[in-house]
Structures are given as C-alpha cells and as structure tokens.
Short mmCIF file of C-alpha atoms in Angstrom, two decimals:
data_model
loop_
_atom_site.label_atom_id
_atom_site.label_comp_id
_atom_site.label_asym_id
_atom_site.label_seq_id
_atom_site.Cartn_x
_atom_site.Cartn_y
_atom_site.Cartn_z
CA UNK I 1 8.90 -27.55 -25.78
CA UNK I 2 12.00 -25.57 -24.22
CA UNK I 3 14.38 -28.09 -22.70
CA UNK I 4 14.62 -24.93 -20.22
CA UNK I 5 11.76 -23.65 -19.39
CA UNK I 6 13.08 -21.70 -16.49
CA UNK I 7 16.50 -20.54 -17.53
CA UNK I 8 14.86 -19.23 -21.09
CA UNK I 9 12.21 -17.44 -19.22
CA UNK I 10 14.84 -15.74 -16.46
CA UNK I 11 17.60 -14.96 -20.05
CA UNK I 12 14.25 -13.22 -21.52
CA UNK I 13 13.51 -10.80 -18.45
CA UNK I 14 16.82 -10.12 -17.67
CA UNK I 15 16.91 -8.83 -21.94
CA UNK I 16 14.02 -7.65 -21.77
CA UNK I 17 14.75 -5.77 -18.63
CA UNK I 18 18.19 -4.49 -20.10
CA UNK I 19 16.52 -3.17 -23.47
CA UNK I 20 13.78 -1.04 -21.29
CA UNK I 21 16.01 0.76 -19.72
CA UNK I 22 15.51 2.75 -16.25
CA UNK I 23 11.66 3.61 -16.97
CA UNK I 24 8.78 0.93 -15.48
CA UNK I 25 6.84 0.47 -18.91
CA UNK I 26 7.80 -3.10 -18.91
CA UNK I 27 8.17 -4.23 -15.29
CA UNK I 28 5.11 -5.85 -15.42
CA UNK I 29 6.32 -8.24 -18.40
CA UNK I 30 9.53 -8.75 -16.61
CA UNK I 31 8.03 -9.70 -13.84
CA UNK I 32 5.86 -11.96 -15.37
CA UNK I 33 8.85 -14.13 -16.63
CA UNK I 34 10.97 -13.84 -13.30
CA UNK I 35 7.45 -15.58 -11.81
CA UNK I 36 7.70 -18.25 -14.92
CA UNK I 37 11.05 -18.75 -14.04
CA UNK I 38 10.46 -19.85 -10.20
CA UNK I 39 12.43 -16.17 -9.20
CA UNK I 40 9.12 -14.69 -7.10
CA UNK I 41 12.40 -12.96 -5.32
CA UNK I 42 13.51 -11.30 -8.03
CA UNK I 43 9.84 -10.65 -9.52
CA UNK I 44 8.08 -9.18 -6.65
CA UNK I 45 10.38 -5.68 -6.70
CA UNK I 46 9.18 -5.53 -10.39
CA UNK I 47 5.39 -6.01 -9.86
CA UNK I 48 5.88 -3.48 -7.47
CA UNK I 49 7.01 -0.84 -10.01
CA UNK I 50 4.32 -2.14 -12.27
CA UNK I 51 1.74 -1.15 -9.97
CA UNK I 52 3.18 2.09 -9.09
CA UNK I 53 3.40 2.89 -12.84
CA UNK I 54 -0.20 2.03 -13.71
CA UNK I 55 -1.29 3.94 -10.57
CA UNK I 56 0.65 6.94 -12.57
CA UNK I 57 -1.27 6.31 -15.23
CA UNK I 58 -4.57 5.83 -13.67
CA UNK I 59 -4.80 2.20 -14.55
CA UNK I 60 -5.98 1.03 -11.32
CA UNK I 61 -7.43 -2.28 -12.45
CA UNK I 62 -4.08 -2.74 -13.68
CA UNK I 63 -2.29 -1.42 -10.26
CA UNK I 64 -4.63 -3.61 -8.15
CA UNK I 65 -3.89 -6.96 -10.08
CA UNK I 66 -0.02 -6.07 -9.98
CA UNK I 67 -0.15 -5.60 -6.09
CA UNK I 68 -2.28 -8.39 -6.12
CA UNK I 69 0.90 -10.93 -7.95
CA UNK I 70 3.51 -8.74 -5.52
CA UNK I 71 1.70 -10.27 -2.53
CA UNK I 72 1.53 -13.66 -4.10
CA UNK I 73 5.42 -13.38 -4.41
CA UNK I 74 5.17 -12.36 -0.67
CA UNK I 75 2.67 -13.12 1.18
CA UNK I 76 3.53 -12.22 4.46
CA UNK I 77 4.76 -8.62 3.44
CA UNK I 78 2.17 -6.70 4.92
CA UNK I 79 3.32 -3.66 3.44
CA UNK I 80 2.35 -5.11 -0.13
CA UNK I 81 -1.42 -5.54 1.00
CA UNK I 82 -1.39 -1.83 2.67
CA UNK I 83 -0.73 -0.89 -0.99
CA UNK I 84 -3.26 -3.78 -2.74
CA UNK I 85 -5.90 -1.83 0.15
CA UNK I 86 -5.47 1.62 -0.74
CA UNK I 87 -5.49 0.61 -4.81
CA UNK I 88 -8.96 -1.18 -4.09
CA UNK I 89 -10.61 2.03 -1.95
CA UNK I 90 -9.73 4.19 -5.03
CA UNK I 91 -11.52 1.37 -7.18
CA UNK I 92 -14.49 1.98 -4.56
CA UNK I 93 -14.42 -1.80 -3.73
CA UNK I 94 -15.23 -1.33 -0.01
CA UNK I 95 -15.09 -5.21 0.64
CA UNK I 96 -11.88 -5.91 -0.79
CA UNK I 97 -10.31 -2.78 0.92
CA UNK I 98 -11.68 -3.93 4.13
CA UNK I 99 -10.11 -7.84 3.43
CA UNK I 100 -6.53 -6.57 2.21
CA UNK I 101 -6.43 -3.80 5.34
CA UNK I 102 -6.99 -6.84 7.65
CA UNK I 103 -4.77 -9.02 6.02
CA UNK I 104 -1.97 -6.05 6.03
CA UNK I 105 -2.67 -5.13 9.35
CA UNK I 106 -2.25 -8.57 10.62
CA UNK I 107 1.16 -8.83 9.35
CA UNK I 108 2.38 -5.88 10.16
CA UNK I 109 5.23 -4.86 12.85
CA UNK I 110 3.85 -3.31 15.79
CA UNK I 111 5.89 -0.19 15.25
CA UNK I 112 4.47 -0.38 11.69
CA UNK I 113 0.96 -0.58 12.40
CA UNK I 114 1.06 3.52 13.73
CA UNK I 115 1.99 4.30 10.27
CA UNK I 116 -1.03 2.11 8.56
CA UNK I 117 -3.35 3.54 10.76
CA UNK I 118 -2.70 7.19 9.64
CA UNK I 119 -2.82 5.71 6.31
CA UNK I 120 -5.99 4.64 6.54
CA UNK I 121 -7.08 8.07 8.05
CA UNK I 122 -5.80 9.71 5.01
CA UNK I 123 -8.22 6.93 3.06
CA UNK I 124 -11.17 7.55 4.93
CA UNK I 125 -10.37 11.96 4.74
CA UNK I 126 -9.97 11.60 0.89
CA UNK I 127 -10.47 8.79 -1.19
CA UNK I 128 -13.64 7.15 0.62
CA UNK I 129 -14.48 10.57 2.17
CA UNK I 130 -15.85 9.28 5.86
CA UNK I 131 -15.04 11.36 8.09
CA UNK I 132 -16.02 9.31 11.37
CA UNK I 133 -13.68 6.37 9.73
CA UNK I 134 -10.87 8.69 9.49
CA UNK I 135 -11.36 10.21 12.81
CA UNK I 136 -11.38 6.67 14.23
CA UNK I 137 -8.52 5.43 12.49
CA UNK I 138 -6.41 8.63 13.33
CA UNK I 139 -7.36 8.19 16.89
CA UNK I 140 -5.50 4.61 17.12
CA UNK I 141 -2.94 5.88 15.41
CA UNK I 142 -2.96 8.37 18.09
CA UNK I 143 -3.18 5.68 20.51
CA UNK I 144 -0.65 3.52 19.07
CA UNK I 145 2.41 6.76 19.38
CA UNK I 146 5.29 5.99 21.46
CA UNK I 147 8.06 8.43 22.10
CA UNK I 148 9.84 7.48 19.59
CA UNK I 149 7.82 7.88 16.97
CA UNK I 150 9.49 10.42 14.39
CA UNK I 151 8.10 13.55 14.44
CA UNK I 152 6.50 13.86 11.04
CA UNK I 153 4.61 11.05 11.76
CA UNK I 154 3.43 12.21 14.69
CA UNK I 155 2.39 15.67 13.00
CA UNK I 156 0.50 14.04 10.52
CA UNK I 157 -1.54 11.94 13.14
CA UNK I 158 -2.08 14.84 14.79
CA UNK I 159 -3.19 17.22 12.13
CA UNK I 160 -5.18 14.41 10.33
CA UNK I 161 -7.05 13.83 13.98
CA UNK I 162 -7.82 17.71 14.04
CA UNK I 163 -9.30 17.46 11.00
CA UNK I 164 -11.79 14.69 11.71
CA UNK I 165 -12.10 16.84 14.95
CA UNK I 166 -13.01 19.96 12.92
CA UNK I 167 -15.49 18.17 10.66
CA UNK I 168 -17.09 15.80 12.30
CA UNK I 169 -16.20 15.59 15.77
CA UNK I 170 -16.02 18.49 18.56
CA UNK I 171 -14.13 21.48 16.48
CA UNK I 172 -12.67 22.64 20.19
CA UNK I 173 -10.48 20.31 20.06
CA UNK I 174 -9.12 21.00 17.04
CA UNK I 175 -6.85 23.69 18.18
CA UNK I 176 -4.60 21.93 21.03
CA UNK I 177 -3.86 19.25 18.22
CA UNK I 178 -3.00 21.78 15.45
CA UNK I 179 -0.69 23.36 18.72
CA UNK I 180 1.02 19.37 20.09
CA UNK I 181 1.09 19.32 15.94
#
C-alpha cells in the first residue's frame, strides 16, 4: 500500500545499514531490500558479505542461498558461482558443485580460469577428499600457467600438484615440483 514501494524499501536498507554498523550481521536483510528496491547493484556486494558471514558461522545452507541471490544480482560474474561451488562441495552436494563450477568456469576470464582450477584442486585435496580430482584439476592449472602468472600462484599449483603426485600419483615426481615450487 506504499505509494513508494521502491524508495521506502532503498530509505530502510540504507537505515538499516547505518544502525548495523561495520559488522555483516545484517547484510543479508539489507540486501534483501536493495533487491526490493530494483538496486541488484547495490545489493549484490551485500549478499556477498552475507554469505561470507554465515560461512563464519558455519551456516552453509545459509552461505549457499546468499551466493545463490549474489549471482542472481549478477549473473555473469563468474567469480560469484566459484564461491556458490565451493559452498555446495562443503554441503557434500556433488551435483550442484559440479553445475555452479561449469557455470563459473564458463564465465570466467581466461587468465582467471588458472586460478579456479587450483581452486578446485584445493576442493578435491580437502573438502571432497579425491585425490585423482585434485591431481587432475592441478594439472590444468598447471597447463593453463603463462609467464606471467604471479608467483604465489604458481607455487601453489605446483605444491598442490606434488601433493596429488605424492598420494596418488608417481611420488618421484613429487620432488622436482616441491624444487620449480
């Protein structure tokens, strides 16, 4: 029954917003009016700090349906869905890992996608615990290094692939990566 609908709604997150303070407790609510207010711009950054805080807290229903509205605010930011991914392999939901790592990886950057890969071989080494998935995704990150790639990057590839190596795959060759590391 507002006459504005979408000016209250943006007046009540920005207040509500102000009274919080610097912590994230209430992005999600703020968020939730910036989206009722027709500002996805302005509410994506805050679902994105809603979803970090409930990872925090362990609330990773809560974490995965916040990434889920940040992508819905942008749905080409591929970087959103590499976070939606790794929140649904800690929820052990294989499928919807799989979908969101396709969907990410299909809108990344191709300078970006070096960096998801290695993130995915950190998945597979810890959270999902598969080693021959990690050693394959470490070796396209591998794959995918140009010069340029900064060096801590390229260290973690590297000792991430000599892991796999180590475990699963031929523990010789562990060594020469740990050294290139």
């Amino acid at each position: 029954d507002l006459r504005d609908p979408e000016g209250t709604h943006l007046l009540v997150a920005l207040a509500v917003e102000a009274a919080a303070g610097p912590g994230d407790e209430r992005a999600a609510e703020v968020a939730r009016h910036l989206q009722q207010a027709g500002r996805d711009d302005l509410a994506q950054a805050r679902w994105q700090r809603a979803a970090r805080h409930a990872r925090s807290l362990g609330a990773l229903p809560e974490a995965a349906a916040f990434w889920g509205e940040a992508v819905a605010c942008d749905p080409d930011d591929g970087g959103l869905r590499l976070e939606l991914a790794e929140v649904q392999a800690w929820l052990g939901r294989p499928d919807e890992f799989e979908r969101a790592w396709a969907d990410a990886l299909a809108r990344l950057a191709p300078d970006e996608q070096v960096v998801a890969w290695c993130r995915r071989g950190l998945i597979f080494k810890t959270v999902v615990c598969n080693p021959t998935a990690s050693h394959a995704a470490y070796r396209r990150a591998r794959e995918l290094l140009t010069p340029a790639a900064p060096d801590e990057l390229r260290a973690r590839t590297l000792i991430g692939l000599a892991w796999t190596e180590a475990i699963g795959g031929d523990p010789a060759r562990s060594e020469p990566l740990l050294a290139e590391a």
